[in-house]
Amino acid sequence: MTRRNTPDSGTQTLDRTTTQRPRLYRVLLINDDYTPMDFVVMVLERYFRKGEQEAQLVMLAVHHKGRGVAGVYTREVAETKVAQVTAHARQEGFPLMLVAEPEGED
């Protein structure tokens, strides 16, 4: 906030600056025919802090619908999670694919 004097009236005007919330991004897991389901569940539990039951539900959505939402984050956090999980999957020899897309796009 900044204060400025109004020259004619001798009063002060208070200007307020508005801040916007950062845009959110969904991290999506994409189905493939090679990554084991238990690895996907482990990723959801470890990197996205899902409970076992929720991780199972997301994994089944990926398996049956082709993709599932692992979480919703700011862009920087979403991109970091995509990079971390992709690196872990490659290290284990799995082609698991993740993408971060802006919230509200389908």
mmCIF file of C-alpha atoms in Angstrom:
data_model
loop_
_atom_site.group_PDB
_atom_site.id
_atom_site.type_symbol
_atom_site.label_atom_id
_atom_site.label_comp_id
_atom_site.label_asym_id
_atom_site.label_seq_id
_atom_site.Cartn_x
_atom_site.Cartn_y
_atom_site.Cartn_z
ATOM 1 C CA MET A 1 0.000 0.000 0.000
ATOM 2 C CA THR A 2 1.163 3.480 -0.711
ATOM 3 C CA ARG A 3 -0.042 6.791 0.597
ATOM 4 C CA ARG A 4 -0.247 9.882 -1.523
ATOM 5 C CA ASN A 5 -1.378 13.373 -0.713
ATOM 6 C CA THR A 6 -4.140 14.982 -2.681
ATOM 7 C CA PRO A 7 -2.875 18.549 -3.327
ATOM 8 C CA ASP A 8 -6.213 20.385 -3.292
ATOM 9 C CA SER A 9 -7.925 18.910 -0.259
ATOM 10 C CA GLY A 10 -5.007 18.119 2.018
ATOM 11 C CA THR A 11 -6.293 14.580 2.511
ATOM 12 C CA GLN A 12 -4.412 11.392 1.960
ATOM 13 C CA THR A 13 -5.497 8.651 -0.407
ATOM 14 C CA LEU A 14 -4.534 5.058 0.306
ATOM 15 C CA ASP A 15 -3.784 2.994 -2.809
ATOM 16 C CA ARG A 16 -4.082 -0.741 -2.406
ATOM 17 C CA THR A 17 -2.213 -3.145 -4.616
ATOM 18 C CA THR A 18 -3.962 -6.374 -5.409
ATOM 19 C CA THR A 19 -2.212 -9.678 -5.703
ATOM 20 C CA GLN A 20 -3.459 -12.618 -7.655
ATOM 21 C CA ARG A 21 -3.142 -16.235 -6.682
ATOM 22 C CA PRO A 22 -0.697 -18.145 -8.870
ATOM 23 C CA ARG A 23 -2.160 -20.325 -11.585
ATOM 24 C CA LEU A 24 -2.407 -23.965 -10.569
ATOM 25 C CA TYR A 25 -1.223 -26.944 -12.603
ATOM 26 C CA ARG A 26 -2.427 -30.538 -12.529
ATOM 27 C CA VAL A 27 0.203 -33.254 -12.566
ATOM 28 C CA LEU A 28 -1.151 -36.109 -14.671
ATOM 29 C CA LEU A 29 0.110 -39.665 -14.857
ATOM 30 C CA ILE A 30 -0.246 -41.172 -18.324
ATOM 31 C CA ASN A 31 -0.943 -44.878 -18.812
ATOM 32 C CA ASP A 32 1.561 -47.144 -20.528
ATOM 33 C CA ASP A 33 1.765 -50.916 -20.959
ATOM 34 C CA TYR A 34 5.075 -51.387 -19.131
ATOM 35 C CA THR A 35 5.129 -49.539 -15.804
ATOM 36 C CA PRO A 36 3.910 -51.862 -13.015
ATOM 37 C CA MET A 37 0.862 -50.773 -11.048
ATOM 38 C CA ASP A 38 2.697 -51.163 -7.742
ATOM 39 C CA PHE A 39 5.373 -48.712 -8.934
ATOM 40 C CA VAL A 40 2.664 -46.159 -9.794
ATOM 41 C CA VAL A 41 1.123 -46.611 -6.334
ATOM 42 C CA MET A 42 4.542 -46.163 -4.696
ATOM 43 C CA VAL A 43 5.134 -42.962 -6.701
ATOM 44 C CA LEU A 44 1.763 -41.573 -5.627
ATOM 45 C CA GLU A 45 2.451 -42.359 -1.991
ATOM 46 C CA ARG A 46 6.051 -41.124 -1.926
ATOM 47 C CA TYR A 47 6.021 -38.081 -4.198
ATOM 48 C CA PHE A 48 2.397 -36.970 -3.959
ATOM 49 C CA ARG A 49 1.710 -37.955 -0.331
ATOM 50 C CA LYS A 50 -1.364 -40.031 -1.158
ATOM 51 C CA GLY A 51 -2.649 -42.604 1.288
ATOM 52 C CA GLU A 52 -2.633 -46.206 0.093
ATOM 53 C CA GLN A 53 -6.330 -46.235 -0.759
ATOM 54 C CA GLU A 54 -6.253 -42.941 -2.656
ATOM 55 C CA ALA A 55 -3.092 -44.009 -4.491
ATOM 56 C CA GLN A 56 -4.855 -47.214 -5.567
ATOM 57 C CA LEU A 57 -7.839 -45.211 -6.888
ATOM 58 C CA VAL A 58 -5.617 -42.840 -8.888
ATOM 59 C CA MET A 59 -3.625 -45.790 -10.267
ATOM 60 C CA LEU A 60 -6.864 -47.483 -11.376
ATOM 61 C CA ALA A 61 -8.013 -44.262 -13.054
ATOM 62 C CA VAL A 62 -4.703 -44.172 -14.944
ATOM 63 C CA HIS A 63 -5.095 -47.821 -15.908
ATOM 64 C CA HIS A 64 -8.726 -47.625 -17.032
ATOM 65 C CA LYS A 65 -9.054 -44.049 -18.304
ATOM 66 C CA GLY A 66 -5.546 -43.536 -19.667
ATOM 67 C CA ARG A 67 -4.574 -40.826 -17.211
ATOM 68 C CA GLY A 68 -5.127 -39.701 -13.647
ATOM 69 C CA VAL A 69 -4.510 -36.619 -11.534
ATOM 70 C CA ALA A 70 -1.656 -37.086 -9.083
ATOM 71 C CA GLY A 71 -1.996 -33.597 -7.597
ATOM 72 C CA VAL A 72 -2.529 -29.887 -8.179
ATOM 73 C CA TYR A 73 0.300 -27.440 -7.495
ATOM 74 C CA THR A 74 1.841 -24.147 -8.527
ATOM 75 C CA ARG A 75 3.785 -24.386 -11.790
ATOM 76 C CA GLU A 76 7.214 -24.640 -10.189
ATOM 77 C CA VAL A 77 6.177 -27.395 -7.779
ATOM 78 C CA ALA A 78 4.342 -29.312 -10.531
ATOM 79 C CA GLU A 79 7.349 -29.161 -12.856
ATOM 80 C CA THR A 80 9.665 -30.295 -10.060
ATOM 81 C CA LYS A 81 7.461 -33.284 -9.244
ATOM 82 C CA VAL A 82 7.280 -34.258 -12.935
ATOM 83 C CA ALA A 83 11.083 -34.112 -13.172
ATOM 84 C CA GLN A 84 11.645 -36.065 -9.935
ATOM 85 C CA VAL A 85 9.209 -38.857 -10.755
ATOM 86 C CA THR A 86 10.362 -39.115 -14.369
ATOM 87 C CA ALA A 87 13.981 -39.433 -13.218
ATOM 88 C CA HIS A 88 13.044 -42.114 -10.673
ATOM 89 C CA ALA A 89 11.015 -44.063 -13.260
ATOM 90 C CA ARG A 90 13.887 -43.972 -15.777
ATOM 91 C CA GLN A 91 16.329 -45.076 -13.092
ATOM 92 C CA GLU A 92 14.083 -48.102 -12.479
ATOM 93 C CA GLY A 93 13.747 -48.709 -16.238
ATOM 94 C CA PHE A 94 10.088 -47.672 -16.582
ATOM 95 C CA PRO A 95 8.679 -45.366 -19.283
ATOM 96 C CA LEU A 96 6.147 -43.736 -16.917
ATOM 97 C CA MET A 97 5.113 -40.384 -18.333
ATOM 98 C CA LEU A 98 3.849 -37.407 -16.373
ATOM 99 C CA VAL A 99 2.713 -34.014 -17.594
ATOM 100 C CA ALA A 100 1.838 -30.756 -15.870
ATOM 101 C CA GLU A 101 -1.024 -28.841 -17.435
ATOM 102 C CA PRO A 102 -2.824 -25.687 -16.330
ATOM 103 C CA GLU A 103 -5.845 -26.324 -14.123
ATOM 104 C CA GLY A 104 -9.128 -26.150 -16.002
ATOM 105 C CA GLU A 105 -7.841 -27.413 -19.358
ATOM 106 C CA ASP A 106 -9.002 -30.795 -20.640
#
